[in-house]
mmCIF file with all atom_site columns, C-alpha atoms in Angstrom:
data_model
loop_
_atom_site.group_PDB
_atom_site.id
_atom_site.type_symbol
_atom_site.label_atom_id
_atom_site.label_alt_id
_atom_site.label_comp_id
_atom_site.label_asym_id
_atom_site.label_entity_id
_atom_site.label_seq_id
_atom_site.pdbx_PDB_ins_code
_atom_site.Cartn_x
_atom_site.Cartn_y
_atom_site.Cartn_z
_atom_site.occupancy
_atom_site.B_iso_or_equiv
_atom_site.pdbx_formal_charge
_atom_site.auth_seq_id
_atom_site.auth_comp_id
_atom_site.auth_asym_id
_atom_site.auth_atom_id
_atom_site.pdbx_PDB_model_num
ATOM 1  C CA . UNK V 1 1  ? -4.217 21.277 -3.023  1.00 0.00 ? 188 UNK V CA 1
ATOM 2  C CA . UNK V 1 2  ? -5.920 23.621 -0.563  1.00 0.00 ? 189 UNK V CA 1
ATOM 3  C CA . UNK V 1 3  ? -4.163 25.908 1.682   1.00 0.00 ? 190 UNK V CA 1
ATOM 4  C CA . UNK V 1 4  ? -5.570 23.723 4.926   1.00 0.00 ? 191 UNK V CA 1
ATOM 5  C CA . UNK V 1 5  ? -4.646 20.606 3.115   1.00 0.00 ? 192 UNK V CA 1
ATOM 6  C CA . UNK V 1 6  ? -1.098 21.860 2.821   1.00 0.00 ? 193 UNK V CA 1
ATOM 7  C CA . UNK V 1 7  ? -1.150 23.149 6.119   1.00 0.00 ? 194 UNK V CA 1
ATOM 8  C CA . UNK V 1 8  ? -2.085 19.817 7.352   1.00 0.00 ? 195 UNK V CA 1
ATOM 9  C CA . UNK V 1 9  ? 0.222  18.161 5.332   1.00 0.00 ? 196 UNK V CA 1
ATOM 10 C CA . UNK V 1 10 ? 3.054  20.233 7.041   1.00 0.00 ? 197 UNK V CA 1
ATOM 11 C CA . UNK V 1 11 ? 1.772  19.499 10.263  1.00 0.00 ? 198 UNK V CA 1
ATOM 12 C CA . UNK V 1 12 ? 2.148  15.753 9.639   1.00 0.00 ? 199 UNK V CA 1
ATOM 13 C CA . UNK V 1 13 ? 5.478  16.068 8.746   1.00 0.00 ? 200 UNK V CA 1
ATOM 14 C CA . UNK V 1 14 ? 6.625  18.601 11.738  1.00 0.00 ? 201 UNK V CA 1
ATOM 15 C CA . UNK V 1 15 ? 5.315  15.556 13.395  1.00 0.00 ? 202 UNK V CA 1
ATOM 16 C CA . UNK V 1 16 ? 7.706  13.071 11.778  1.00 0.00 ? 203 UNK V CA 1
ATOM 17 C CA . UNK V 1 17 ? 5.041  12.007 9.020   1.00 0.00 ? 204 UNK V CA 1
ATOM 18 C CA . UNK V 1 18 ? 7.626  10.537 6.057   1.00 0.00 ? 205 UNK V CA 1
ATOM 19 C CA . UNK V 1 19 ? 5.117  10.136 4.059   1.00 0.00 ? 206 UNK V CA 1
ATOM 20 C CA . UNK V 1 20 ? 3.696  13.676 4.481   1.00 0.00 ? 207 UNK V CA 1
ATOM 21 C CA . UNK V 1 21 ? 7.657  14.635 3.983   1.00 0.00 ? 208 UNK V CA 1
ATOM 22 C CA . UNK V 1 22 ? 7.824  12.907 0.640   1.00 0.00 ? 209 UNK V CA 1
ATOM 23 C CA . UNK V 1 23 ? 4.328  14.581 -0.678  1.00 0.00 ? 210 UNK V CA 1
ATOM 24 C CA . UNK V 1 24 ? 5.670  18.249 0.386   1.00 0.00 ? 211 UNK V CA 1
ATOM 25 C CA . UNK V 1 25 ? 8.986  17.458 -0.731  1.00 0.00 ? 212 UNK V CA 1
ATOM 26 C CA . UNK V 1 26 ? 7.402  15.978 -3.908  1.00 0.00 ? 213 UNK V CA 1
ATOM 27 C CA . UNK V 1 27 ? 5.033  19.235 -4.407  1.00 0.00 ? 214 UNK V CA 1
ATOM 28 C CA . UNK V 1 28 ? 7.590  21.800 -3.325  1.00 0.00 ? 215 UNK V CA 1
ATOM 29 C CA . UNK V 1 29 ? 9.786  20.347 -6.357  1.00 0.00 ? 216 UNK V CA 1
ATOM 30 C CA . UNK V 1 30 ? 6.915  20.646 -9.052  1.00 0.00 ? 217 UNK V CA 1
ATOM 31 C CA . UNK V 1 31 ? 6.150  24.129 -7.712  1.00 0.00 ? 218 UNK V CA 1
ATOM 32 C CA . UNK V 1 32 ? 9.671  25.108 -7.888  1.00 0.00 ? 219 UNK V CA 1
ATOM 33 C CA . UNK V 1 33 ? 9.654  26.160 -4.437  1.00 0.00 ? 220 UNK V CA 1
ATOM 34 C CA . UNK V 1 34 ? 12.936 26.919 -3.257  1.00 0.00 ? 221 UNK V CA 1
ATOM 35 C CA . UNK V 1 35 ? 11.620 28.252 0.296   1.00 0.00 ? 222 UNK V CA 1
ATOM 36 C CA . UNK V 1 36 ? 9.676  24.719 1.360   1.00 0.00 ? 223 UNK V CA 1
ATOM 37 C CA . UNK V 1 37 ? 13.018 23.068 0.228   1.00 0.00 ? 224 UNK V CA 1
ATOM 38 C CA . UNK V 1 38 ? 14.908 24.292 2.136   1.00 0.00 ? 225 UNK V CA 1
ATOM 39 C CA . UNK V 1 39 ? 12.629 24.493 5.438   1.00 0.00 ? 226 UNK V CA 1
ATOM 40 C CA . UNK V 1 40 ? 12.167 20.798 4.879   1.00 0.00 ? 227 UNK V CA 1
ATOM 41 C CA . UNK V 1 41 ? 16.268 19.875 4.315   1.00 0.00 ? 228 UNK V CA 1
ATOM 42 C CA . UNK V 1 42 ? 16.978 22.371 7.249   1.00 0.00 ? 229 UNK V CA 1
ATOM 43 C CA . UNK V 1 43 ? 14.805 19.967 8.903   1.00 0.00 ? 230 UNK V CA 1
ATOM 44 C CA . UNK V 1 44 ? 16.618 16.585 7.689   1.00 0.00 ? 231 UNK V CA 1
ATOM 45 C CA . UNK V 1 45 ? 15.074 15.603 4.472   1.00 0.00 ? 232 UNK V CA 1
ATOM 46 C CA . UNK V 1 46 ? 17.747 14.429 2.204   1.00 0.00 ? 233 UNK V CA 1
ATOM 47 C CA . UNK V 1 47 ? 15.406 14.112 -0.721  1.00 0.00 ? 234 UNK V CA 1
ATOM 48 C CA . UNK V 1 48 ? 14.619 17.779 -0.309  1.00 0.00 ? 235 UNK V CA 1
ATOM 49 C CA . UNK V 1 49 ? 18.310 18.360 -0.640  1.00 0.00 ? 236 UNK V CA 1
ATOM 50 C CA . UNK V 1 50 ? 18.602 16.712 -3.787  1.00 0.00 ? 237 UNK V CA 1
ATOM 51 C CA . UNK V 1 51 ? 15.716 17.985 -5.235  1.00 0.00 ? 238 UNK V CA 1
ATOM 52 C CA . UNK V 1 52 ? 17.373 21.885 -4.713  1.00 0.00 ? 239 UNK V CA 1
ATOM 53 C CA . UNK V 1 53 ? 20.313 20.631 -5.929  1.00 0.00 ? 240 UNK V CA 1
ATOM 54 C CA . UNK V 1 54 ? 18.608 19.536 -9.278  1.00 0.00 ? 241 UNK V CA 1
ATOM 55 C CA . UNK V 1 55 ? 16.168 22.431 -9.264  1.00 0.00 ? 242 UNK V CA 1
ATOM 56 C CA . UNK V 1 56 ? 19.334 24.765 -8.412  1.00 0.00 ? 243 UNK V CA 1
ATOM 57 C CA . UNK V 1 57 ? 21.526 23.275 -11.575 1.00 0.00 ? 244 UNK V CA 1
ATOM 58 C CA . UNK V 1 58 ? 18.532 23.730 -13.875 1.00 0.00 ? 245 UNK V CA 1
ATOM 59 C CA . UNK V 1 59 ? 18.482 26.916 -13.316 1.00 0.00 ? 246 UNK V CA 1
ATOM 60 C CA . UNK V 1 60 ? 22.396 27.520 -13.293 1.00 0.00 ? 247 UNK V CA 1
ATOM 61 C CA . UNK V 1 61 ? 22.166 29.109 -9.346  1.00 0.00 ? 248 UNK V CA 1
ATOM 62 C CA . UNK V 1 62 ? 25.509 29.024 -8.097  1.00 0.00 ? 249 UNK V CA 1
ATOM 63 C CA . UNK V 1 63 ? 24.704 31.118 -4.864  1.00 0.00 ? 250 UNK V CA 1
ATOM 64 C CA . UNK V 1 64 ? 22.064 28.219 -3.768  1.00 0.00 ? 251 UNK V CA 1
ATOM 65 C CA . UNK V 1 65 ? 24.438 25.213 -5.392  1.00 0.00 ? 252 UNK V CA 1
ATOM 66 C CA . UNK V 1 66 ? 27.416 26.905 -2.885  1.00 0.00 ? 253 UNK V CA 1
ATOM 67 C CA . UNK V 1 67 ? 24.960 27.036 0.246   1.00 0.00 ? 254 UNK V CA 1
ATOM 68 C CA . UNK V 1 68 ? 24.438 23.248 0.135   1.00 0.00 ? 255 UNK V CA 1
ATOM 69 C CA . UNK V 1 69 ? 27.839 22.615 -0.580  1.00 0.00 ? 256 UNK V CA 1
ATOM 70 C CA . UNK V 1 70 ? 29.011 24.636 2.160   1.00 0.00 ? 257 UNK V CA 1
ATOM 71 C CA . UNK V 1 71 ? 26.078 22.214 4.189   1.00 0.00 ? 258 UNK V CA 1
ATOM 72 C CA . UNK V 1 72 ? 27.795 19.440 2.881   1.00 0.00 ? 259 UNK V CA 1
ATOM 73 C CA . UNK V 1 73 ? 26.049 18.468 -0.582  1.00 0.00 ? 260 UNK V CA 1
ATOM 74 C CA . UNK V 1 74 ? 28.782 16.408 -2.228  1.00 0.00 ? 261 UNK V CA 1
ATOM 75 C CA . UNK V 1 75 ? 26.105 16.527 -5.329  1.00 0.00 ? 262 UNK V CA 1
ATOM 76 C CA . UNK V 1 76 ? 25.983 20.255 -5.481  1.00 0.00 ? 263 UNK V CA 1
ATOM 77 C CA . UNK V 1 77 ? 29.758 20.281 -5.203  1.00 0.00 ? 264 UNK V CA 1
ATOM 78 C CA . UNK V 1 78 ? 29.515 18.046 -8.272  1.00 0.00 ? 265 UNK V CA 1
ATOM 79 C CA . UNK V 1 79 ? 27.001 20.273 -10.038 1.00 0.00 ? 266 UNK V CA 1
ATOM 80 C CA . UNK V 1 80 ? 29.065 23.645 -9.743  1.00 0.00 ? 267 UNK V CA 1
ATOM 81 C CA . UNK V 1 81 ? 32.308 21.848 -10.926 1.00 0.00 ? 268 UNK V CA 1
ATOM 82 C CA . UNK V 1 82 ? 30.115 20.684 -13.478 1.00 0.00 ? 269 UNK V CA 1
ATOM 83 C CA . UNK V 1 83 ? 29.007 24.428 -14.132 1.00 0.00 ? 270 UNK V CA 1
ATOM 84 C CA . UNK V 1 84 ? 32.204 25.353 -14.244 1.00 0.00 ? 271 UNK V CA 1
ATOM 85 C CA . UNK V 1 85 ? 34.027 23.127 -16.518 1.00 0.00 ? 272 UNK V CA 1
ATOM 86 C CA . UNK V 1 86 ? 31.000 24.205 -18.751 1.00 0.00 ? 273 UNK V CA 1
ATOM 87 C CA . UNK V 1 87 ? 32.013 27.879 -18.807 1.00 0.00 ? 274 UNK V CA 1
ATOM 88 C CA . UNK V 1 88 ? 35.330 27.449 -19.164 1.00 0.00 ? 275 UNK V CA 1
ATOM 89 C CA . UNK V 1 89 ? 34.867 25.697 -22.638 1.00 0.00 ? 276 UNK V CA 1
ATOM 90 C CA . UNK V 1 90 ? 35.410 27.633 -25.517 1.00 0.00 ? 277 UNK V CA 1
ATOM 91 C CA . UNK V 1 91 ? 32.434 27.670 -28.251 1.00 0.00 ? 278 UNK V CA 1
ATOM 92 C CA . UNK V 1 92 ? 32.313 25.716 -31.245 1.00 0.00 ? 279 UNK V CA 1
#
């Protein structure tokens, strides 16, 4: 995708485009881009919060799982109990 195709595709979606939502939210998430995840759950998108919240468990970041927890993420809640229960097992 070219930068005036994504630039189009985030106008669309300032201007209450879903389906332009889903695409960036959709792209953001195979780019692993934490930035235009957030700018588009600040903005509502709940699929953009639970694609942080799976991108932020992958990669075992607590800060990130906390902020959307503190925003009200019962999933990332989930995830860093889950996180934690894992540490506090003793190895095999």
């Amino acid at each position: 995708m070219t930068d005036r195709e994504l630039s189009d595709l985030r106008a669309r979606a300032a201007n209450g485009d879903r389906d332009a939502v889903d695409q960036l939210v959709e792209l953001a998430g195979e780019r692993g881009d934490l930035a235009e995840l957030r700018r588009l759950a600040d903005a509502g998108s709940s699929d953009a919060v639970d694609e942080l919240v799976q991108l932020a468990g992958e990669r075992r970041d607590t800060a990130e799982l906390r902020r959307l927890a503190g925003a009200g993420s019962s999933d990332a809640a989930d995830v860093l109990a889950e996180l934690a229960a894992g540490d506090d097992e003793e190895p095999a």
